[in-house]
GROMACS .gro file of C-alpha atoms in nm:
model
  475
    1MET     CA    1   0.541   0.391   1.182
    2ALA     CA    2   0.346   0.078   1.090
    3ALA     CA    3   0.041   0.116   0.872
    4THR     CA    4  -0.220  -0.128   0.755
    5LEU     CA    5  -0.434  -0.180   0.449
    6LEU     CA    6  -0.686  -0.456   0.504
    7PRO     CA    7  -0.924  -0.491   0.209
    8HIS     CA    8  -1.191  -0.755   0.269
    9SER     CA    9  -1.195  -0.877  -0.092
   10LEU     CA   10  -1.041  -0.815  -0.428
   11SER     CA   11  -1.357  -0.648  -0.555
   12ALA     CA   12  -1.346  -0.403  -0.265
   13ASP     CA   13  -0.981  -0.327  -0.342
   14LEU     CA   14  -1.067  -0.256  -0.704
   15GLU     CA   15  -1.355  -0.034  -0.598
   16VAL     CA   16  -1.123   0.163  -0.372
   17ALA     CA   17  -0.861   0.186  -0.645
   18LEU     CA   18  -1.116   0.326  -0.890
   19ARG     CA   19  -1.244   0.560  -0.622
   20TRP     CA   20  -0.890   0.686  -0.572
   21LYS     CA   21  -0.869   0.777  -0.938
   22GLY     CA   22  -1.198   0.967  -0.937
   23ARG     CA   23  -1.130   1.149  -0.611
   24TRP     CA   24  -0.783   1.247  -0.724
   25LYS     CA   25  -0.930   1.427  -1.025
   26LYS     CA   26  -1.163   1.618  -0.795
   27ILE     CA   27  -0.876   1.716  -0.567
   28ALA     CA   28  -0.662   1.817  -0.863
   29SER     CA   29  -0.938   2.035  -1.016
   30HIS     CA   30  -1.011   2.189  -0.674
   31ARG     CA   31  -0.643   2.274  -0.634
   32GLN     CA   32  -0.629   2.430  -0.979
   33ALA     CA   33  -0.935   2.641  -0.899
   34ALA     CA   34  -0.766   2.751  -0.579
   35GLY     CA   35  -0.450   2.849  -0.765
   36GLY     CA   36  -0.254   2.546  -0.655
   37SER     CA   37  -0.009   2.346  -0.858
   38ARG     CA   38  -0.117   2.171  -1.176
   39ALA     CA   39  -0.310   1.847  -1.153
   40THR     CA   40  -0.102   1.533  -1.154
   41SER     CA   41  -0.219   1.193  -1.267
   42PRO     CA   42  -0.260   0.935  -0.994
   43ILE     CA   43  -0.056   0.703  -1.210
   44HIS     CA   44   0.243   0.909  -1.103
   45HIS     CA   45   0.117   0.991  -0.755
   46PRO     CA   46  -0.028   0.674  -0.607
   47VAL     CA   47  -0.178   0.619  -0.264
   48SER     CA   48   0.030   0.620   0.049
   49VAL     CA   49  -0.089   0.450   0.366
   50LEU     CA   50   0.204   0.597   0.553
   51GLY     CA   51   0.017   0.922   0.601
   52ARG     CA   52   0.132   1.228   0.792
   53ARG     CA   53  -0.054   1.123   1.103
   54ARG     CA   54   0.153   1.333   1.337
   55ARG     CA   55   0.083   1.653   1.146
   56ARG     CA   56  -0.284   1.615   1.060
   57ARG     CA   57  -0.580   1.414   1.184
   58ARG     CA   58  -0.777   1.215   0.929
   59SER     CA   59  -1.073   1.356   0.746
   60PRO     CA   60  -1.386   1.190   0.886
   61SER     CA   61  -1.534   1.077   0.556
   62CYS     CA   62  -1.488   1.053   0.181
   63GLU     CA   63  -1.587   1.417   0.132
   64VAL     CA   64  -1.346   1.613  -0.085
   65ALA     CA   65  -1.129   1.820   0.141
   66PRO     CA   66  -1.092   2.196   0.084
   67ALA     CA   67  -0.790   2.322  -0.099
   68SER     CA   68  -0.603   2.389   0.222
   69ALA     CA   69  -0.644   2.027   0.319
   70ALA     CA   70  -0.598   1.877  -0.025
   71SER     CA   71  -0.298   1.676   0.090
   72SER     CA   72  -0.527   1.441   0.283
   73LEU     CA   73  -0.823   1.231   0.181
   74THR     CA   74  -0.977   0.939   0.368
   75VAL     CA   75  -1.158   0.664   0.187
   76GLU     CA   76  -1.411   0.464   0.383
   77HIS     CA   77  -1.347   0.092   0.348
   78PRO     CA   78  -1.654  -0.127   0.402
   79ASN     CA   79  -1.627  -0.445   0.612
   80PRO     CA   80  -1.254  -0.453   0.682
   81SER     CA   81  -1.098  -0.797   0.717
   82HIS     CA   82  -1.008  -0.744   1.082
   83PRO     CA   83  -1.162  -0.523   1.349
   84PRO     CA   84  -0.932  -0.236   1.442
   85SER     CA   85  -0.883  -0.391   1.782
   86SER     CA   86  -0.717  -0.704   1.641
   87PRO     CA   87  -0.336  -0.717   1.626
   88ALA     CA   88  -0.345  -0.779   1.250
   89ALA     CA   89  -0.534  -0.459   1.188
   90SER     CA   90  -0.387  -0.235   1.454
   91ALA     CA   91  -0.015  -0.208   1.403
   92ASP     CA   92  -0.062   0.171   1.431
   93PRO     CA   93   0.092   0.299   1.756
   94HIS     CA   94  -0.188   0.559   1.765
   95PRO     CA   95  -0.506   0.348   1.791
   96SER     CA   96  -0.716   0.653   1.866
   97HIS     CA   97  -0.684   0.748   1.500
   98HIS     CA   98  -0.891   0.444   1.394
   99HIS     CA   99  -1.266   0.462   1.362
  100HIS     CA  100  -1.466   0.152   1.449
  101ALA     CA  101  -1.654   0.150   1.115
  102ARG     CA  102  -1.385   0.229   0.861
  103HIS     CA  103  -1.029   0.188   0.742
  104ALA     CA  104  -0.856   0.514   0.660
  105ILE     CA  105  -0.642   0.542   0.349
  106ARG     CA  106  -0.467   0.868   0.278
  107LEU     CA  107  -0.379   1.035  -0.048
  108HIS     CA  108  -0.079   1.266  -0.066
  109PRO     CA  109   0.068   1.487  -0.336
  110SER     CA  110   0.407   1.309  -0.310
  111PRO     CA  111   0.347   0.951  -0.204
  112PRO     CA  112   0.591   0.661  -0.247
  113PRO     CA  113   0.599   0.497  -0.592
  114CYS     CA  114   0.446   0.158  -0.514
  115THR     CA  115   0.073   0.194  -0.572
  116THR     CA  116   0.076   0.178  -0.951
  117ALA     CA  117   0.210  -0.177  -0.933
  118VAL     CA  118  -0.038  -0.267  -0.661
  119ILE     CA  119  -0.340  -0.139  -0.858
  120ARG     CA  120  -0.220  -0.311  -1.172
  121LEU     CA  121  -0.174  -0.632  -0.972
  122PHE     CA  122  -0.530  -0.607  -0.841
  123LEU     CA  123  -0.659  -0.565  -1.197
  124PHE     CA  124  -0.438  -0.853  -1.316
  125PHE     CA  125  -0.575  -1.088  -1.051
  126LEU     CA  126  -0.937  -0.986  -1.111
  127LEU     CA  127  -0.943  -0.993  -1.489
  128HIS     CA  128  -0.708  -1.279  -1.566
  129LYS     CA  129  -0.698  -1.498  -1.254
  130LYS     CA  130  -0.387  -1.654  -1.396
  131GLU     CA  131  -0.145  -1.891  -1.235
  132VAL     CA  132   0.145  -1.711  -1.078
  133GLU     CA  133   0.473  -1.842  -0.959
  134THR     CA  134   0.514  -1.859  -0.581
  135GLY     CA  135   0.878  -1.767  -0.596
  136VAL     CA  136   0.983  -2.118  -0.498
  137GLY     CA  137   0.916  -2.294  -0.825
  138GLU     CA  138   0.562  -2.422  -0.782
  139HIS     CA  139   0.249  -2.276  -0.943
  140ARG     CA  140  -0.068  -2.182  -0.764
  141ARG     CA  141  -0.399  -2.040  -0.889
  142VAL     CA  142  -0.461  -1.703  -0.729
  143ASP     CA  143  -0.816  -1.666  -0.599
  144LYS     CA  144  -0.981  -1.403  -0.385
  145ALA     CA  145  -0.911  -1.629  -0.090
  146LEU     CA  146  -0.542  -1.537  -0.117
  147LEU     CA  147  -0.636  -1.175  -0.067
  148PRO     CA  148  -0.643  -0.958   0.140
  149PHE     CA  149  -0.285  -0.882   0.208
  150GLY     CA  150  -0.222  -0.810   0.573
  151SER     CA  151  -0.003  -0.504   0.540
  152ILE     CA  152   0.171  -0.275   0.299
  153THR     CA  153   0.495  -0.471   0.348
  154GLU     CA  154   0.315  -0.788   0.243
  155MET     CA  155   0.174  -0.607  -0.060
  156MET     CA  156   0.521  -0.490  -0.157
  157ALA     CA  157   0.639  -0.854  -0.140
  158VAL     CA  158   0.405  -0.920  -0.433
  159THR     CA  159   0.582  -0.789  -0.739
  160ASN     CA  160   0.567  -0.863  -1.108
  161GLY     CA  161   0.302  -1.130  -1.058
  162VAL     CA  162   0.516  -1.332  -0.816
  163ILE     CA  163   0.394  -1.422  -0.468
  164HIS     CA  164   0.683  -1.514  -0.245
  165ALA     CA  165   0.619  -1.801  -0.004
  166SER     CA  166   0.765  -1.605   0.287
  167SER     CA  167   0.879  -1.252   0.357
  168ARG     CA  168   1.202  -1.403   0.490
  169GLU     CA  169   1.467  -1.596   0.304
  170PRO     CA  170   1.504  -1.957   0.423
  171LEU     CA  171   1.834  -2.076   0.564
  172PHE     CA  172   1.826  -2.338   0.290
  173SER     CA  173   1.582  -2.562   0.100
  174PHE     CA  174   1.591  -2.931   0.014
  175GLY     CA  175   1.391  -3.159  -0.216
  176VAL     CA  176   1.184  -3.457  -0.099
  177ILE     CA  177   1.033  -3.760  -0.271
  178ALA     CA  178   0.915  -4.096  -0.141
  179ASP     CA  179   0.818  -4.441  -0.268
  180VAL     CA  180   0.898  -4.418  -0.637
  181GLN     CA  181   0.877  -4.801  -0.653
  182TYR     CA  182   0.965  -4.811  -1.020
  183ALA     CA  183   0.927  -5.136  -1.215
  184ASP     CA  184   0.910  -5.199  -1.587
  185ILE     CA  185   0.579  -5.383  -1.556
  186PRO     CA  186   0.212  -5.302  -1.630
  187ASP     CA  187   0.013  -5.095  -1.382
  188GLY     CA  188  -0.140  -5.278  -1.088
  189ARG     CA  189  -0.303  -5.226  -0.749
  190SER     CA  190  -0.204  -5.241  -0.385
  191PHE     CA  191  -0.348  -5.504  -0.151
  192LEU     CA  192  -0.605  -5.236  -0.062
  193GLY     CA  193  -0.700  -5.192  -0.427
  194VAL     CA  194  -0.528  -4.855  -0.482
  195PRO     CA  195  -0.398  -4.814  -0.842
  196ARG     CA  196  -0.021  -4.821  -0.883
  197TYR     CA  197   0.161  -4.682  -1.186
  198TYR     CA  198   0.492  -4.868  -1.194
  199ARG     CA  199   0.630  -4.732  -1.520
  200HIS     CA  200   0.498  -4.379  -1.472
  201SER     CA  201   0.659  -4.334  -1.129
  202ILE     CA  202   1.000  -4.266  -1.280
  203SER     CA  203   0.841  -3.977  -1.474
  204VAL     CA  204   0.740  -3.827  -1.138
  205LEU     CA  205   1.104  -3.845  -1.029
  206GLN     CA  206   1.216  -3.686  -1.356
  207ARG     CA  207   0.976  -3.394  -1.302
  208ALA     CA  208   1.098  -3.360  -0.945
  209VAL     CA  209   1.464  -3.336  -1.048
  210SER     CA  210   1.384  -3.094  -1.331
  211THR     CA  211   1.184  -2.871  -1.094
  212TRP     CA  212   1.453  -2.872  -0.825
  213ASN     CA  213   1.719  -2.779  -1.079
  214LYS     CA  214   1.511  -2.494  -1.220
  215GLN     CA  215   1.463  -2.344  -0.875
  216HIS     CA  216   1.842  -2.305  -0.831
  217ASN     CA  217   1.813  -2.290  -0.452
  218ILE     CA  218   1.763  -2.657  -0.358
  219LYS     CA  219   2.075  -2.750  -0.163
  220PHE     CA  220   2.021  -3.127  -0.159
  221SER     CA  221   1.743  -3.383  -0.189
  222ILE     CA  222   1.630  -3.675   0.027
  223ASN     CA  223   1.484  -3.997  -0.109
  224PHE     CA  224   1.268  -4.166   0.155
  225GLY     CA  225   1.313  -4.519   0.028
  226ASP     CA  226   1.150  -4.783  -0.190
  227ILE     CA  227   1.298  -4.669  -0.519
  228ILE     CA  228   1.193  -4.994  -0.691
  229ASP     CA  229   0.896  -5.223  -0.633
  230GLY     CA  230   0.881  -5.574  -0.494
  231TYR     CA  231   0.710  -5.694  -0.813
  232CYS     CA  232   1.014  -5.593  -1.018
  233PRO     CA  233   1.151  -5.909  -1.186
  234LYS     CA  234   1.452  -6.016  -0.980
  235ASP     CA  235   1.673  -6.051  -1.284
  236LYS     CA  236   1.607  -5.680  -1.351
  237SER     CA  237   1.645  -5.554  -0.993
  238LEU     CA  238   1.995  -5.416  -1.032
  239TRP     CA  239   1.907  -5.259  -1.369
  240ALA     CA  240   1.594  -5.095  -1.222
  241VAL     CA  241   1.780  -4.955  -0.920
  242GLN     CA  242   2.051  -4.812  -1.145
  243LYS     CA  243   1.792  -4.662  -1.380
  244VAL     CA  244   1.631  -4.474  -1.090
  245LEU     CA  245   1.968  -4.366  -0.948
  246ASP     CA  246   2.067  -4.230  -1.290
  247GLU     CA  247   1.770  -3.992  -1.265
  248PHE     CA  248   1.877  -3.877  -0.919
  249GLU     CA  249   2.226  -3.816  -1.060
  250LYS     CA  250   2.078  -3.551  -1.290
  251PHE     CA  251   1.999  -3.336  -0.985
  252ASP     CA  252   2.246  -3.050  -0.939
  253GLY     CA  253   2.315  -3.138  -0.576
  254PRO     CA  254   2.368  -3.445  -0.357
  255THR     CA  255   2.086  -3.688  -0.277
  256TYR     CA  256   2.068  -3.869   0.056
  257HIS     CA  257   1.908  -4.212   0.038
  258MET     CA  258   1.755  -4.465   0.275
  259PHE     CA  259   1.608  -4.796   0.181
  260GLY     CA  260   1.265  -4.938   0.245
  261ASN     CA  261   1.108  -5.282   0.244
  262HIS     CA  262   1.070  -5.293  -0.138
  263CYS     CA  263   1.439  -5.222  -0.185
  264LEU     CA  264   1.518  -5.516   0.046
  265TYR     CA  265   1.283  -5.746  -0.147
  266ASN     CA  266   1.515  -5.700  -0.444
  267LEU     CA  267   1.871  -5.663  -0.318
  268PRO     CA  268   2.068  -5.738   0.001
  269ARG     CA  269   2.154  -5.463   0.247
  270GLY     CA  270   2.526  -5.453   0.176
  271LYS     CA  271   2.470  -5.411  -0.197
  272LEU     CA  272   2.217  -5.131  -0.143
  273VAL     CA  273   2.444  -4.935   0.095
  274SER     CA  274   2.707  -4.932  -0.179
  275LEU     CA  275   2.469  -4.849  -0.465
  276LEU     CA  276   2.300  -4.569  -0.272
  277LYS     CA  277   2.639  -4.424  -0.171
  278MET     CA  278   2.533  -4.379   0.190
  279PRO     CA  279   2.785  -4.158   0.374
  280THR     CA  280   2.880  -4.417   0.635
  281ASP     CA  281   3.215  -4.566   0.732
  282SER     CA  282   3.076  -4.919   0.738
  283ASP     CA  283   2.790  -5.128   0.600
  284ARG     CA  284   2.542  -4.964   0.834
  285ALA     CA  285   2.260  -4.767   0.672
  286TYR     CA  286   2.213  -4.488   0.928
  287TYR     CA  287   2.403  -4.161   0.934
  288ASP     CA  288   2.376  -3.787   1.001
  289PHE     CA  289   2.485  -3.470   0.826
  290SER     CA  290   2.469  -3.096   0.887
  291PRO     CA  291   2.401  -2.862   0.591
  292CYS     CA  292   2.444  -2.552   0.810
  293PRO     CA  293   2.546  -2.485   1.172
  294GLU     CA  294   2.184  -2.443   1.285
  295TYR     CA  295   2.051  -2.777   1.158
  296ARG     CA  296   2.138  -3.146   1.165
  297PHE     CA  297   1.969  -3.427   0.973
  298VAL     CA  298   1.956  -3.778   1.114
  299VAL     CA  299   1.875  -4.060   0.870
  300LEU     CA  300   1.760  -4.378   1.045
  301ASP     CA  301   1.775  -4.735   0.921
  302ALA     CA  302   1.419  -4.848   0.993
  303TYR     CA  303   1.508  -5.208   0.895
  304ASP     CA  304   1.812  -5.243   1.115
  305PHE     CA  305   1.609  -5.495   1.318
  306SER     CA  306   1.413  -5.680   1.052
  307ALA     CA  307   1.347  -6.010   0.879
  308LEU     CA  308   1.425  -5.837   0.546
  309GLY     CA  309   1.762  -5.783   0.380
  310TRP     CA  310   1.973  -5.995   0.613
  311PRO     CA  311   2.088  -6.344   0.508
  312ARG     CA  312   1.846  -6.617   0.615
  313ASP     CA  313   2.098  -6.760   0.861
  314HIS     CA  314   2.189  -6.419   1.010
  315PRO     CA  315   2.125  -6.375   1.385
  316VAL     CA  316   1.918  -6.061   1.320
  317THR     CA  317   1.688  -6.255   1.088
  318ALA     CA  318   1.634  -6.525   1.350
  319GLU     CA  319   1.570  -6.272   1.626
  320ALA     CA  320   1.327  -6.072   1.411
  321MET     CA  321   1.128  -6.382   1.315
  322LYS     CA  322   1.105  -6.484   1.680
  323PHE     CA  323   0.980  -6.132   1.762
  324LEU     CA  324   0.711  -6.156   1.491
  325GLU     CA  325   0.599  -6.498   1.614
  326GLU     CA  326   0.535  -6.346   1.957
  327LYS     CA  327   0.356  -6.036   1.824
  328ASN     CA  328   0.165  -6.167   1.521
  329PRO     CA  329  -0.028  -6.498   1.541
  330ASN     CA  330  -0.108  -6.505   1.167
  331SER     CA  331   0.063  -6.763   0.949
  332ASP     CA  332   0.114  -6.483   0.695
  333LYS     CA  333   0.337  -6.243   0.884
  334ASN     CA  334   0.256  -5.967   0.635
  335SER     CA  335  -0.107  -5.975   0.747
  336PRO     CA  336  -0.227  -5.753   1.035
  337ASP     CA  337  -0.560  -5.939   1.056
  338GLY     CA  338  -0.676  -5.976   1.415
  339LEU     CA  339  -0.425  -5.723   1.547
  340VAL     CA  340  -0.578  -5.421   1.719
  341GLY     CA  341  -0.473  -5.056   1.727
  342VAL     CA  342  -0.100  -4.984   1.704
  343ASP     CA  343  -0.028  -5.358   1.736
  344ARG     CA  344  -0.114  -5.377   1.366
  345ARG     CA  345   0.243  -5.256   1.302
  346PHE     CA  346   0.384  -5.600   1.384
  347VAL     CA  347   0.403  -5.727   1.027
  348MET     CA  348   0.700  -5.843   0.824
  349PHE     CA  349   0.701  -5.548   0.582
  350ASN     CA  350   0.789  -5.321   0.876
  351GLY     CA  351   1.099  -5.321   1.093
  352GLY     CA  352   1.271  -5.147   1.380
  353VAL     CA  353   1.581  -4.967   1.504
  354GLY     CA  354   1.835  -5.195   1.672
  355LYS     CA  355   2.003  -5.139   2.009
  356GLU     CA  356   2.332  -5.018   1.864
  357GLN     CA  357   2.152  -4.764   1.647
  358LEU     CA  358   1.943  -4.646   1.943
  359SER     CA  359   2.263  -4.579   2.137
  360TRP     CA  360   2.409  -4.395   1.837
  361LEU     CA  361   2.092  -4.184   1.806
  362ASN     CA  362   2.114  -4.084   2.171
  363ASP     CA  363   2.475  -3.970   2.124
  364VAL     CA  364   2.388  -3.768   1.811
  365LEU     CA  365   2.095  -3.591   1.979
  366GLN     CA  366   2.306  -3.519   2.286
  367ASP     CA  367   2.573  -3.360   2.066
  368ALA     CA  368   2.313  -3.166   1.866
  369SER     CA  369   2.164  -3.028   2.188
  370ALA     CA  370   2.507  -2.915   2.306
  371ARG     CA  371   2.557  -2.739   1.973
  372ARG     CA  372   2.208  -2.583   1.989
  373GLN     CA  373   2.113  -2.745   1.659
  374ASN     CA  374   1.763  -2.820   1.538
  375VAL     CA  375   1.732  -3.182   1.429
  376ILE     CA  376   1.521  -3.330   1.147
  377LEU     CA  377   1.474  -3.706   1.181
  378CYS     CA  378   1.428  -3.905   0.858
  379SER     CA  379   1.305  -4.263   0.832
  380HIS     CA  380   1.126  -4.479   0.579
  381LEU     CA  381   0.883  -4.585   0.852
  382PRO     CA  382   0.658  -4.332   1.033
  383MET     CA  383   0.697  -4.289   1.408
  384ASP     CA  384   0.369  -4.139   1.525
  385PRO     CA  385   0.024  -4.303   1.511
  386GLY     CA  386  -0.134  -3.972   1.412
  387SER     CA  387   0.068  -3.940   1.092
  388ALA     CA  388   0.010  -4.281   0.935
  389SER     CA  389  -0.200  -4.595   0.948
  390PHE     CA  390  -0.118  -4.822   1.241
  391ALA     CA  391  -0.005  -5.099   1.005
  392ALA     CA  392   0.269  -4.872   0.863
  393LEU     CA  393   0.442  -4.774   1.188
  394MET     CA  394   0.794  -4.866   1.292
  395TRP     CA  395   0.801  -5.167   1.527
  396ASN     CA  396   0.973  -4.980   1.810
  397TYR     CA  397   0.878  -4.622   1.731
  398ASP     CA  398   0.804  -4.578   2.102
  399GLU     CA  399   1.167  -4.653   2.194
  400VAL     CA  400   1.295  -4.407   1.934
  401MET     CA  401   1.059  -4.134   2.052
  402ALA     CA  402   1.152  -4.199   2.416
  403ILE     CA  403   1.509  -4.100   2.325
  404VAL     CA  404   1.389  -3.802   2.120
  405ARG     CA  405   1.189  -3.671   2.415
  406GLN     CA  406   1.496  -3.662   2.639
  407TYR     CA  407   1.605  -3.365   2.431
  408LYS     CA  408   1.434  -3.065   2.277
  409CYS     CA  409   1.635  -3.050   1.958
  410VAL     CA  410   1.421  -3.270   1.730
  411LYS     CA  411   1.168  -3.049   1.553
  412ALA     CA  412   1.027  -3.282   1.287
  413CYS     CA  413   1.023  -3.645   1.175
  414PHE     CA  414   0.975  -3.721   0.805
  415ALA     CA  415   0.887  -4.060   0.659
  416GLY     CA  416   0.746  -4.244   0.358
  417HIS     CA  417   0.597  -4.597   0.340
  418ASP     CA  418   0.231  -4.504   0.402
  419HIS     CA  419   0.143  -4.389   0.050
  420LYS     CA  420  -0.153  -4.169   0.137
  421GLY     CA  421   0.065  -3.941   0.353
  422GLY     CA  422  -0.021  -3.765   0.677
  423HIS     CA  423   0.075  -3.500   0.931
  424SER     CA  424   0.053  -3.483   1.310
  425VAL     CA  425   0.207  -3.300   1.603
  426ASP     CA  426   0.281  -3.521   1.901
  427SER     CA  427   0.238  -3.439   2.270
  428HIS     CA  428   0.590  -3.293   2.285
  429GLY     CA  429   0.540  -3.058   1.991
  430VAL     CA  430   0.735  -3.264   1.736
  431HIS     CA  431   0.591  -3.257   1.384
  432HIS     CA  432   0.550  -3.587   1.200
  433ARG     CA  433   0.503  -3.568   0.822
  434THR     CA  434   0.453  -3.882   0.615
  435LEU     CA  435   0.508  -3.804   0.247
  436GLU     CA  436   0.269  -3.904  -0.029
  437ALA     CA  437   0.398  -4.171  -0.270
  438ALA     CA  438   0.518  -4.105  -0.625
  439LEU     CA  439   0.401  -4.456  -0.720
  440GLU     CA  440   0.032  -4.378  -0.688
  441CYS     CA  441   0.028  -4.072  -0.915
  442PRO     CA  442  -0.177  -4.122  -1.234
  443PRO     CA  443   0.000  -4.009  -1.553
  444GLY     CA  444   0.011  -3.631  -1.567
  445THR     CA  445   0.024  -3.591  -1.187
  446SER     CA  446   0.309  -3.586  -0.937
  447ALA     CA  447   0.397  -3.620  -0.571
  448PHE     CA  448   0.720  -3.449  -0.470
  449GLY     CA  449   0.815  -3.122  -0.311
  450HIS     CA  450   1.078  -2.918  -0.137
  451ILE     CA  451   1.111  -2.796   0.218
  452GLU     CA  452   1.213  -2.443   0.308
  453VAL     CA  453   1.403  -2.436   0.636
  454TYR     CA  454   1.377  -2.138   0.872
  455PRO     CA  455   1.499  -2.091   1.231
  456ASP     CA  456   1.144  -2.139   1.364
  457LYS     CA  457   0.958  -2.342   1.103
  458LEU     CA  458   0.968  -2.580   0.809
  459LEU     CA  459   0.756  -2.513   0.502
  460LEU     CA  460   0.682  -2.809   0.274
  461VAL     CA  461   0.581  -2.688  -0.071
  462GLY     CA  462   0.433  -2.985  -0.254
  463SER     CA  463   0.318  -3.057  -0.607
  464ASP     CA  464  -0.017  -3.209  -0.702
  465LYS     CA  465  -0.077  -3.501  -0.465
  466MET     CA  466   0.181  -3.389  -0.206
  467ALA     CA  467   0.009  -3.144   0.027
  468ASP     CA  468   0.168  -2.817   0.138
  469THR     CA  469   0.246  -2.821   0.510
  470GLU     CA  470   0.371  -2.550   0.746
  471MET     CA  471   0.543  -2.681   1.060
  472CYS     CA  472   0.610  -2.414   1.320
  473PHE     CA  473   0.808  -2.469   1.638
  474GLU     CA  474   0.995  -2.283   1.909
  475PRO     CA  475   1.343  -2.190   1.780
   0.00000   0.00000   0.00000
């Protein structure tokens, strides 16, 4: 039988807990006077909310029950968090037992042994308000806003000062980081004036790898591109890339890479595919992998059709420059000045997915649908106007999403590139999450996280500047 305990605040919970202790003494002394068994400390007989509803009806108030009814005591709870009519407060299959102005909590001579820990936890939260570990490696400050707990099962999930992120175990978890853009140069600013910490960014990566390793349950990590910055001296490009990759190598699992525009400012595509050890059977930079039967990851090459990374005399370079001439009238093709709305994406530091890759994507999604797999799409460039600034979008994001919408398997699209980050849900229910950049973290702060994967949701647990995000979908 389900039972609920819905305190409206921590102070109310403490008041009830203290009331329990006082009332128990009265019950115990009443029982002794009536010739009953000896009094027992509530430390050894805590409160049970799984009362004997089928055998006795609740006492209508906080009055001390007579000896014959000493096995039951109701405590009036002021201002419960939910009205009894709400689903969260009325898991009881006997709603007639609820009173509209109170929550009933029952005391029993032989209750289950969980309340001592619960009361101590309440006192711990109230008096110390310390940081507790969420159970997934990150630390959060526990405030009254995190309480109440919705049910006794949720309360029992909170043990030894640890709040678990979910009552269920994820299928797996993976680490995420974007736009490290390391360079051994002094700090600077973006073209928008945002501070950039080129030397510190590798410290963010080091903290990310250390955190993922300590959690012991991160199956793999994904780097969303731009591991070095365009201002990196070209004679140090290879050294800088290798320095960053050496930090990724310290992670206890595999890392899946993609490159971004800053990578292509420094090194050619073919060299990067080799350095980043992309799991492809050619020089192409797009691939897919499946960490478990229920999920497939698709990593796109957002600069497949681009003026970056290809040799100057390559046909793709010529075609991309012709495309930009048609879309962007500015002499500086990196400038979106004069472009309106989503047309601001037609700048040289962006790119697109070529025809061959589009055909490959369609085949992968078709196969994933046949296998009933959920798909997570990964790209350096965002693919939804609601999740990033218009100037950061993929050139042909609309073509990519037209293929995605032919199927129902894609549940989320993750990207980097737009350093401020963002989250949106498109008209077809697909989540788009642009990840905050490691580059723009002042010393002492970070931007990385990990994603817990469930059959019906993804839970991004971020650090510092990377915001937590829950992404629910139909399984």
